[in-house]
mmCIF file of C-alpha atoms and ligand atoms in Angstrom:
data_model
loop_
_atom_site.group_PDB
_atom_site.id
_atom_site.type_symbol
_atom_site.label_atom_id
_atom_site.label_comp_id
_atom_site.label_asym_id
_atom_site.label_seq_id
_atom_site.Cartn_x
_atom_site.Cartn_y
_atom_site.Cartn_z
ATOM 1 C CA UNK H 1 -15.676 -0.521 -36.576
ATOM 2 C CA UNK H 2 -18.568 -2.968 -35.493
ATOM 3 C CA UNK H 3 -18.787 -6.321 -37.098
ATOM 4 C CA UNK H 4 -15.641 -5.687 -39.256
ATOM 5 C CA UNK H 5 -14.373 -9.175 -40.743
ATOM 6 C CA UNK H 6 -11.750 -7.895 -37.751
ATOM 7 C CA UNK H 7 -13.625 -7.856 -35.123
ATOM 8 C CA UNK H 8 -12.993 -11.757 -34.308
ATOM 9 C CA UNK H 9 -9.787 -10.536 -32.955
ATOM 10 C CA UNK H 10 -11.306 -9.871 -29.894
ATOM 11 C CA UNK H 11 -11.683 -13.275 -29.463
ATOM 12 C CA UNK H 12 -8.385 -13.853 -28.408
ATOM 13 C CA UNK H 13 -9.237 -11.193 -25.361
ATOM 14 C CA UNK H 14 -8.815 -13.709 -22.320
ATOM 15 C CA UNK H 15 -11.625 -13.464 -19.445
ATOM 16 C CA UNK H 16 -9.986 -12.802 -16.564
ATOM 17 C CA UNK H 17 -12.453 -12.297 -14.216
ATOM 18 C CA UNK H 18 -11.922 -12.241 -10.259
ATOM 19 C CA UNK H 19 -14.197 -14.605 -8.384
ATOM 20 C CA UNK H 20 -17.120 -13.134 -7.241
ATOM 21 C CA UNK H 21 -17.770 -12.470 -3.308
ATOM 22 C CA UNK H 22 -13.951 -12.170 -2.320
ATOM 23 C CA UNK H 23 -11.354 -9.630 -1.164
ATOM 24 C CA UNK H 24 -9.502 -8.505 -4.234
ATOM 25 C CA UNK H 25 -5.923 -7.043 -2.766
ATOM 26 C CA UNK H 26 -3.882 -5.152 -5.312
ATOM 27 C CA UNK H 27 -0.271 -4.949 -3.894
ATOM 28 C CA UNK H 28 1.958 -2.157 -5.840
ATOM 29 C CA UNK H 29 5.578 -2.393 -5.425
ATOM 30 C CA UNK H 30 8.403 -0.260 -6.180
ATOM 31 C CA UNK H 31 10.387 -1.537 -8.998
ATOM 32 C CA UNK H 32 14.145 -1.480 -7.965
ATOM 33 C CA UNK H 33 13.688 0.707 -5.599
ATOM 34 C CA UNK H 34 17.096 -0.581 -3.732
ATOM 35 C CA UNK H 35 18.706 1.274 -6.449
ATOM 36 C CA UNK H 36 16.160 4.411 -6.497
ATOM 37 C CA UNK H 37 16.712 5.362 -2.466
ATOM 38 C CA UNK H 38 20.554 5.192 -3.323
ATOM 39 C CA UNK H 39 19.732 7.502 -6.073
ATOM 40 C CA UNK H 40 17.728 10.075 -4.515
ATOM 41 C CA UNK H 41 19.823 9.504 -1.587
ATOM 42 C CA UNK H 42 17.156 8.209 0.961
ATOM 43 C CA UNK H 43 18.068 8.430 5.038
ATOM 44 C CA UNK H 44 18.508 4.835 6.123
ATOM 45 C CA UNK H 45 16.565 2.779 7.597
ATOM 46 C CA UNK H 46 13.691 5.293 6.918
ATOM 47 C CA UNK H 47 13.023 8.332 4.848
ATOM 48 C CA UNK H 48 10.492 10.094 6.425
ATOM 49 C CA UNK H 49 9.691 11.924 3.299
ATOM 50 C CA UNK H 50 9.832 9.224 0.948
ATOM 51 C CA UNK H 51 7.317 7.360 2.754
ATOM 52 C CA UNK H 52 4.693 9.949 3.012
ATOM 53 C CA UNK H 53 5.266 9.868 -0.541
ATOM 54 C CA UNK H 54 3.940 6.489 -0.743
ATOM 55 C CA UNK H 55 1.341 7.851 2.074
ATOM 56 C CA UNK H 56 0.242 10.211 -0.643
ATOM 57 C CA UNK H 57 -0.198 7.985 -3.841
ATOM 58 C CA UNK H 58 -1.988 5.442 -1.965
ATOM 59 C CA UNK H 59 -4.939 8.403 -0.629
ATOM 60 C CA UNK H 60 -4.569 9.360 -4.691
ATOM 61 C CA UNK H 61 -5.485 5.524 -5.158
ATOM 62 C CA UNK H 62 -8.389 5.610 -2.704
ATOM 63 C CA UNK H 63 -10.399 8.761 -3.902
ATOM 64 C CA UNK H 64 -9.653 7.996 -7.340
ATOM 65 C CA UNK H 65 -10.654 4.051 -7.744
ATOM 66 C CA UNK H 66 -13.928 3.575 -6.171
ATOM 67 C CA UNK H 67 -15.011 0.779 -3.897
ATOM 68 C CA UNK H 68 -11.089 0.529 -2.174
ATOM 69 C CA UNK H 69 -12.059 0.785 1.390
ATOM 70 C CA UNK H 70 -8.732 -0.296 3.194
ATOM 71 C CA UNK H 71 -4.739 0.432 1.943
ATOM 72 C CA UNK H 72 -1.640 -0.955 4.032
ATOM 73 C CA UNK H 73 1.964 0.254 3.255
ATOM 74 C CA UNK H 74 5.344 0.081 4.277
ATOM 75 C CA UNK H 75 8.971 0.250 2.662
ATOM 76 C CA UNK H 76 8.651 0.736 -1.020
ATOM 77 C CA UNK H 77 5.066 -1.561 -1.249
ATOM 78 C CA UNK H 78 0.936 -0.631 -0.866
ATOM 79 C CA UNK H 79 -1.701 -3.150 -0.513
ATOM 80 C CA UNK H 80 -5.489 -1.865 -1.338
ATOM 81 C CA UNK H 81 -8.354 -3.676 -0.618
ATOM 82 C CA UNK H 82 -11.863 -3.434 -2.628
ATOM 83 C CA UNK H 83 -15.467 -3.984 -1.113
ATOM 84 C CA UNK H 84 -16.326 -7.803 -1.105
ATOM 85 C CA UNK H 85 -19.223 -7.706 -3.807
ATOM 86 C CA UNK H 86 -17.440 -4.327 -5.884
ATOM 87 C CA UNK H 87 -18.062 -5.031 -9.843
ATOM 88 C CA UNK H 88 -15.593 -2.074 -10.834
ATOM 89 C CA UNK H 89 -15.054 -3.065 -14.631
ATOM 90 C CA UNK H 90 -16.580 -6.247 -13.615
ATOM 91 C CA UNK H 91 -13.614 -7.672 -11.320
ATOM 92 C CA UNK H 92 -11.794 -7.394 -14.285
ATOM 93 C CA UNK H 93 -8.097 -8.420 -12.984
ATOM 94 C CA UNK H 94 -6.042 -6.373 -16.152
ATOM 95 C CA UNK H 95 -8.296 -3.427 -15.668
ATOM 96 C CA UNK H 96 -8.338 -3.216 -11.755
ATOM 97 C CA UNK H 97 -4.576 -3.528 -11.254
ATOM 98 C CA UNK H 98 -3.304 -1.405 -14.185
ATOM 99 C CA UNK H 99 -5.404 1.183 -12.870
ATOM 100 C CA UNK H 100 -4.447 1.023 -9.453
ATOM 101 C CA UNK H 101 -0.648 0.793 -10.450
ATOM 102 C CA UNK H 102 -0.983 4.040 -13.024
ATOM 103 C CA UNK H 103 -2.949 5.901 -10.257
ATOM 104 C CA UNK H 104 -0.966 5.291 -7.415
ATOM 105 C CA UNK H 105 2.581 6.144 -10.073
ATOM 106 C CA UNK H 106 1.179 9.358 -11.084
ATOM 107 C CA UNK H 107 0.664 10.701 -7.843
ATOM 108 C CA UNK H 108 3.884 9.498 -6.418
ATOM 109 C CA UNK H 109 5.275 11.537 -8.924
ATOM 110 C CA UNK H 110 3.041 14.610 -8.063
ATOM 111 C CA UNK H 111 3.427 14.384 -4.927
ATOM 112 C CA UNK H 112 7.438 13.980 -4.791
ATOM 113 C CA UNK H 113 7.378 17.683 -6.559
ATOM 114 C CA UNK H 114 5.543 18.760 -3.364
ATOM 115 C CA UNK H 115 7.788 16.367 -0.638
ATOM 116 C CA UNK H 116 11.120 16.917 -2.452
ATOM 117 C CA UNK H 117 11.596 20.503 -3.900
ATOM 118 C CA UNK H 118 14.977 20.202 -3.887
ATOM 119 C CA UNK H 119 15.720 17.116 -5.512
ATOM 120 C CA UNK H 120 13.826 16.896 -8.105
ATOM 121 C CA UNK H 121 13.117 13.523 -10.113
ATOM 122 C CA UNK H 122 16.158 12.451 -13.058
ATOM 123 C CA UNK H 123 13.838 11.794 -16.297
ATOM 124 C CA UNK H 124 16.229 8.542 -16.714
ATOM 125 C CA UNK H 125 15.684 7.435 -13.254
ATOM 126 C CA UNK H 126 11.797 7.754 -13.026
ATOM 127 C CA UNK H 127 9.808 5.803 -10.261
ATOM 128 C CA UNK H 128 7.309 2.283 -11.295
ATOM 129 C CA UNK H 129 5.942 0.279 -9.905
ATOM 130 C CA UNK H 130 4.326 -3.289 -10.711
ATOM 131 C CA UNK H 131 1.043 -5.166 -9.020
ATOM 132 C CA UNK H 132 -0.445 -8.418 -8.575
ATOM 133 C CA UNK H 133 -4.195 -8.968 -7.635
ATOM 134 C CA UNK H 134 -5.146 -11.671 -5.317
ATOM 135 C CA UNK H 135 -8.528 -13.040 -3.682
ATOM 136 C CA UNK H 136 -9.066 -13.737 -0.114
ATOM 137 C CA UNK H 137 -11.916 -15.753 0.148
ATOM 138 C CA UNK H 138 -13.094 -14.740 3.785
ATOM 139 C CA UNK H 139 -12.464 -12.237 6.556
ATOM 140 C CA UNK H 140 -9.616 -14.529 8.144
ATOM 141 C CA UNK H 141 -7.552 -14.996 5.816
ATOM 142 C CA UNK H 142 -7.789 -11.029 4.561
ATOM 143 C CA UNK H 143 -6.673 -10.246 7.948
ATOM 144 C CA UNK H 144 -4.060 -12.986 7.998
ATOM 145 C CA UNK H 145 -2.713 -10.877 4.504
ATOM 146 C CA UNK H 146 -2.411 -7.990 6.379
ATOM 147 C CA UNK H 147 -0.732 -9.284 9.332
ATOM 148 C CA UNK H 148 1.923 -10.865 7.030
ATOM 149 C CA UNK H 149 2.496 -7.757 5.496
ATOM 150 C CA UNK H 150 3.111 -5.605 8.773
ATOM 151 C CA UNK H 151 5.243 -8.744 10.500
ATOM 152 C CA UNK H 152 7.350 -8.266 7.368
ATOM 153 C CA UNK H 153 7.435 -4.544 7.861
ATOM 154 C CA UNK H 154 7.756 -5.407 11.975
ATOM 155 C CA UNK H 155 10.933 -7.717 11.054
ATOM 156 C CA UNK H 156 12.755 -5.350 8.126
ATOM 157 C CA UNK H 157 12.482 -2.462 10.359
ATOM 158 C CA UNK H 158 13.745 -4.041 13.043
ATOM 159 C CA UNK H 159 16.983 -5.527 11.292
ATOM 160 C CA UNK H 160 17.739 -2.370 9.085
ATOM 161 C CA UNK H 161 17.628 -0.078 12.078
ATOM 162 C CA UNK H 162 20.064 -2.785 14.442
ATOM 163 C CA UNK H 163 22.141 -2.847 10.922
ATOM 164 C CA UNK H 164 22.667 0.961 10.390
ATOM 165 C CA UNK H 165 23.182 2.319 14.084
ATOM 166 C CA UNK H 166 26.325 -0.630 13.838
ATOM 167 C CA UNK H 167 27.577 0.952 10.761
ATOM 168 C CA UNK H 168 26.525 5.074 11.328
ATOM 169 C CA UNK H 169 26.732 4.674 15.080
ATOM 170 C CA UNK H 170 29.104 1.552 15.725
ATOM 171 C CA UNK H 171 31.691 2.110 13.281
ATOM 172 C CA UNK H 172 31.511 -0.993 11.634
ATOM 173 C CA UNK H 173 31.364 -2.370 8.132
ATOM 174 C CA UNK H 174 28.596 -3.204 6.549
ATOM 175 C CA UNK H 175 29.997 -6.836 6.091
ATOM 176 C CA UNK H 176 30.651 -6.832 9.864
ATOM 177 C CA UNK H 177 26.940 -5.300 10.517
ATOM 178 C CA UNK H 178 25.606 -8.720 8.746
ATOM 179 C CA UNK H 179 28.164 -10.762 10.106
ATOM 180 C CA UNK H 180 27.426 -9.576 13.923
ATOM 181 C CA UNK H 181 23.707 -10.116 12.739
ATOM 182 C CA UNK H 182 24.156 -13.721 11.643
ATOM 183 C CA UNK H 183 21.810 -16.012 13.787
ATOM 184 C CA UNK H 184 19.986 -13.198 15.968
ATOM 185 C CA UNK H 185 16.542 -13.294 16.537
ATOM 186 C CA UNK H 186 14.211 -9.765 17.900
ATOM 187 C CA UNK H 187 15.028 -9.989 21.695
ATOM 188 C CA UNK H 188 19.071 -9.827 20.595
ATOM 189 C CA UNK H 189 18.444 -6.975 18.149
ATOM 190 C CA UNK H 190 16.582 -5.280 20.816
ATOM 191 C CA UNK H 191 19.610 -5.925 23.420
ATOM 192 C CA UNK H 192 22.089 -4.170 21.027
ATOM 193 C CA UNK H 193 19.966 -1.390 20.194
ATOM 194 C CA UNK H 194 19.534 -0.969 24.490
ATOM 195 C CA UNK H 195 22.822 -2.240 25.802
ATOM 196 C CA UNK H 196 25.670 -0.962 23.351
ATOM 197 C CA UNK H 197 23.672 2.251 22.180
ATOM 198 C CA UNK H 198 20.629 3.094 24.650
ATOM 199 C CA UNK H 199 18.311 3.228 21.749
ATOM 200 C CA UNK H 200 15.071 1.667 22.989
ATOM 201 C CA UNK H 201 13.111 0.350 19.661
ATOM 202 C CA UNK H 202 9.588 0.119 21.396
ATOM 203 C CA UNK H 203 10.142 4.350 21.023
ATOM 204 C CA UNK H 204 10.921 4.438 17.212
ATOM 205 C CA UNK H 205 8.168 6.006 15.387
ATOM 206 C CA UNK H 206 5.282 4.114 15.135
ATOM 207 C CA UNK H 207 4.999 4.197 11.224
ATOM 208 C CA UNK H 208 8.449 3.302 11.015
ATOM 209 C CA UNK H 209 7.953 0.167 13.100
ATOM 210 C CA UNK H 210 3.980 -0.774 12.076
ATOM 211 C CA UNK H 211 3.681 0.595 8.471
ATOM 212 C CA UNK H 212 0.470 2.577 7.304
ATOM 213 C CA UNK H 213 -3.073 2.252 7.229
ATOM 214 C CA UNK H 214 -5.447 4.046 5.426
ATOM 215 C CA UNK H 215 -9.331 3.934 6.102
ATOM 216 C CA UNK H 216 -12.036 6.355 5.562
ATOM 217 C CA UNK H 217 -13.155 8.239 8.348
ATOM 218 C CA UNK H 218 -16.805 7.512 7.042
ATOM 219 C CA UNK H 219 -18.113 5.858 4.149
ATOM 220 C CA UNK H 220 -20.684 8.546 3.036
ATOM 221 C CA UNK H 221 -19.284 7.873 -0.030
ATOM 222 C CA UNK H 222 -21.460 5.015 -0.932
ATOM 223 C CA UNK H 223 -21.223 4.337 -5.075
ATOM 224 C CA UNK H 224 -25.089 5.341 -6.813
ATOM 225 C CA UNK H 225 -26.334 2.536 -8.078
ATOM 226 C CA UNK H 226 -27.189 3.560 -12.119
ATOM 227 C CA UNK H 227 -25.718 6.899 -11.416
ATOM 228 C CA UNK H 228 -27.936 9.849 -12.797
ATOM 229 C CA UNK H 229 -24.749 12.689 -14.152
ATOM 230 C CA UNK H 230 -25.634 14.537 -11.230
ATOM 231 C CA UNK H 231 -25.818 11.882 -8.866
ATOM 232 C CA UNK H 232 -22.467 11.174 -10.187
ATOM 233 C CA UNK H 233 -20.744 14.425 -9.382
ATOM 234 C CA UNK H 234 -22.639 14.353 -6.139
ATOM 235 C CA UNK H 235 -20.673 11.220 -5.295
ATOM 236 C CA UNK H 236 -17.410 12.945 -6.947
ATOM 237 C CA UNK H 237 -17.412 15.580 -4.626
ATOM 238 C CA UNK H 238 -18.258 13.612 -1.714
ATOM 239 C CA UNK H 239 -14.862 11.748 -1.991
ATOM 240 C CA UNK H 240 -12.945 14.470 -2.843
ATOM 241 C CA UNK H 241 -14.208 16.168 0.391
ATOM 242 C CA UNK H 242 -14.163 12.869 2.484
ATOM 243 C CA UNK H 243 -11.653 12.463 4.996
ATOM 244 C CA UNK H 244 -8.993 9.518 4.834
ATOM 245 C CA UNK H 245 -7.444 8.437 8.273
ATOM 246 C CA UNK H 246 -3.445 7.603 8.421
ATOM 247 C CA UNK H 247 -3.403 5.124 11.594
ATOM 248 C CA UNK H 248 0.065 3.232 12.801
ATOM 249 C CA UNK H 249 -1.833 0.676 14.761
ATOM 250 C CA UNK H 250 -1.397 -2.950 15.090
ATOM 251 C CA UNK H 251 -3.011 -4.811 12.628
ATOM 252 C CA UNK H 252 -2.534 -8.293 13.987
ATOM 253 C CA UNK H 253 -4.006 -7.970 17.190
ATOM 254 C CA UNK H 254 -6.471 -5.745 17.337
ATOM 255 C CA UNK H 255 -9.696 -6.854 17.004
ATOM 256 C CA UNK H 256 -11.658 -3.498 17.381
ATOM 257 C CA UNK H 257 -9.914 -2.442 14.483
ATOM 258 C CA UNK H 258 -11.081 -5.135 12.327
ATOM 259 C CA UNK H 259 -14.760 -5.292 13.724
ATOM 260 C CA UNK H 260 -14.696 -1.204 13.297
ATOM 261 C CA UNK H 261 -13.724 -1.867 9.584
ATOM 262 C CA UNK H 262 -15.420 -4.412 8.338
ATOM 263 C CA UNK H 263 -18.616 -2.964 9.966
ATOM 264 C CA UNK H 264 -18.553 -0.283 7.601
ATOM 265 C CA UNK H 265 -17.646 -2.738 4.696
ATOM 266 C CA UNK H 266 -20.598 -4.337 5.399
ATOM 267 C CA UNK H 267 -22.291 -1.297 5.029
ATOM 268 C CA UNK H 268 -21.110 -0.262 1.637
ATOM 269 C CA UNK H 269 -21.329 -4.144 0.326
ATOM 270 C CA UNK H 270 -25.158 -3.634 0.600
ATOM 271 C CA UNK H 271 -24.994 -0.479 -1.327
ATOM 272 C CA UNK H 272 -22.667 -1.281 -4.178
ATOM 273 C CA UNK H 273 -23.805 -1.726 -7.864
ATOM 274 C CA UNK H 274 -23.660 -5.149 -8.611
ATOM 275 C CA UNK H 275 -24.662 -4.803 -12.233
HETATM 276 P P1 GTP V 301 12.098 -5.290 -6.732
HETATM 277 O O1 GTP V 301 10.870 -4.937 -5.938
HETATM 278 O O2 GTP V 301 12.239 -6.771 -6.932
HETATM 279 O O3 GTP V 301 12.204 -4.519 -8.021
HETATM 280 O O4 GTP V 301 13.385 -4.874 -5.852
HETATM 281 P P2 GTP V 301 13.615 -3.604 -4.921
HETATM 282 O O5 GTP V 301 14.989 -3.090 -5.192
HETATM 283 O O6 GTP V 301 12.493 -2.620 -5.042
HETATM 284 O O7 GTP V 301 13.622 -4.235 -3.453
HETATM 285 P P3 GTP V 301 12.426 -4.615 -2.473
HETATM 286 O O8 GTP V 301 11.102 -4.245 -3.045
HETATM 287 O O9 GTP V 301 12.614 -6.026 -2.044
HETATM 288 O O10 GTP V 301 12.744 -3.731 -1.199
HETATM 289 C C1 GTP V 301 12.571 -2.353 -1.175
HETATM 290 C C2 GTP V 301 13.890 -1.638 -1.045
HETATM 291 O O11 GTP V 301 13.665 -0.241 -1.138
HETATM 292 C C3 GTP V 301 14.551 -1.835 0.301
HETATM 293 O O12 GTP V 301 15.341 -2.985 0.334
HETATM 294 C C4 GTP V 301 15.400 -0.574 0.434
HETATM 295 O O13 GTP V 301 16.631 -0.759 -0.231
HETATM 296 C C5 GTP V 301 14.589 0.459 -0.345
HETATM 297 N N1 GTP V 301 13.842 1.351 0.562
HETATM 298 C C6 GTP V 301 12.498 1.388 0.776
HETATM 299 N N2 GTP V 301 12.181 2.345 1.685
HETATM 300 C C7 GTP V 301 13.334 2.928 2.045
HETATM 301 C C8 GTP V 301 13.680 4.002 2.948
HETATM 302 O O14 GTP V 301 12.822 4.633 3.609
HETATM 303 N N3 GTP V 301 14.997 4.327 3.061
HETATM 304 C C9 GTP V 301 15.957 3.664 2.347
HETATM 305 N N4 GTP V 301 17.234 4.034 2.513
HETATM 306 N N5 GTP V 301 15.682 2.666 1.494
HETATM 307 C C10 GTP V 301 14.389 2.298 1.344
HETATM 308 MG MG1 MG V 302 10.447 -3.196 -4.671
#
């Protein structure tokens, strides 16, 4: 209904625009989800399951929003990261994290029918999710985001799993788990693990301890600029065959990772529609 006396409603439509030439990071996090993995009756510390889960939504995030070239995860949270110059629905903060948060929710869901046959979801207890966007405004302080997130993943895992071999292993209360926690930093964690069970936490599973990341393998996925139709399901099919990498690594010190990264952000930068 074009120029309708209406139409000055739109008006009221606030610009909320990202700033150009940054790292936009959409972070999706489970909404109660304390009370969801006592619901579906999650193993402690870590459900294997229930994070490949998240695993899962977050590769249905990358093939289905262009231009996200790097995702994070641990515990019940994602972080996705879009190409420096992207214009997807022209940095559009309300647009680029309700999609991201509606993608990544639909296939949790699809892919929980797949991970957990046998306990199927409660239609009153469904999962959601919320998400923020925020800019980085260089390389340093995008990496310094990610190594926040996986030294909060680092410091969680490493509690929870000193807290539940006390109670499932040691016998105690949970009150007496926090109470015997009170005051303890890593190196005494990692003593009770060794000393009073023989667990040695550098062995714990890597994803357990580090989180996720997923990166493309290659990005010969490259967005047409003015996509043709066919051009356009050319590029369709090239991310649905494309290949996304699950990696465990350590974010915060490795460089190579980083330079191998943004390398190929560079790349797709230069070939990204900027109008
Ligand atoms: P809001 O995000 O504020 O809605 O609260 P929340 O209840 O989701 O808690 P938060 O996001 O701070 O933390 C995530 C919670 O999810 C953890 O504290 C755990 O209780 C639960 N959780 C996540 N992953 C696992 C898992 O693998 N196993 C178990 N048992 N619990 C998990
Ligand atoms: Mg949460």
């Amino acid at each position: 209904m074009a120029n309708s006396k209406f139409e000055y409603v739109k008006l009221y439509e606030s610009d909320d625009r990202l700033l150009p030439r940054t790292y936009i990071v959409i972070r999706v996090d489970g909404r109660g989800f304390h009370q969801f993995s006592k619901k579906y009756d999650f193993e402690k510390p870590n459900d294997l399951n229930a994070l490949n889960c998240m695993n899962k939504a977050a590769e249905g995030v990358m093939r289905n929003v262009q231009d996200v070239f790097l995702a994070y995860g641990q515990s019940d949270e994602y972080s996705f990261v879009f190409l420096k110059d992207t214009n997807l629905f022209e940095r559009r903060a309300s647009k680029l994290m309700s999609t991201v948060v509606s993608t990544f929710t639909a296939n949790y869901i699809h892919a929980w029918s797949q991970l957990f046959p046998n306990n199927p979801l409660d239609g009153n207890f469904l999962p959601t999710f919320d998400s923020r966007a925020v800019m980085y405004p260089d390389v340093q302080s995008l990496k310094d985001y990610f190594s926040w997130r996986q030294a909060d993943c680092h410091i969680n895992n490493l509690y929870n799993t000193t807290f539940w071999t006390l109670v499932q292993k040691g016998q105690l209360t949970p009150h007496d788990a926090q109470t015997k926690l009170i005051g303890t930093l890593s190196a005494d964690k990692n003593e009770i693990l060794f000393t009073d069970f023989g667990i040695n936490y550098n062995n714990e599973p890597e994803m357990f301890k580090k989180g996720s990341i997923l990166r493309w393998e290659k990005l010969d996925h490259k967005y047409p600029k003015n996509p043709t139709k066919r051009q356009l399901d050319k590029y369709r099919k090239s991310v649905r065959d494309a290949k996304i990498n699950i990696l465990h690594c350590d974010i915060i010190k490795d460089e190579q990772f980083w330079n191998d990264v943004l390398a190929e952000e560079d790349t797709a930068a230069t070939t990204t529609p900027t109008s």
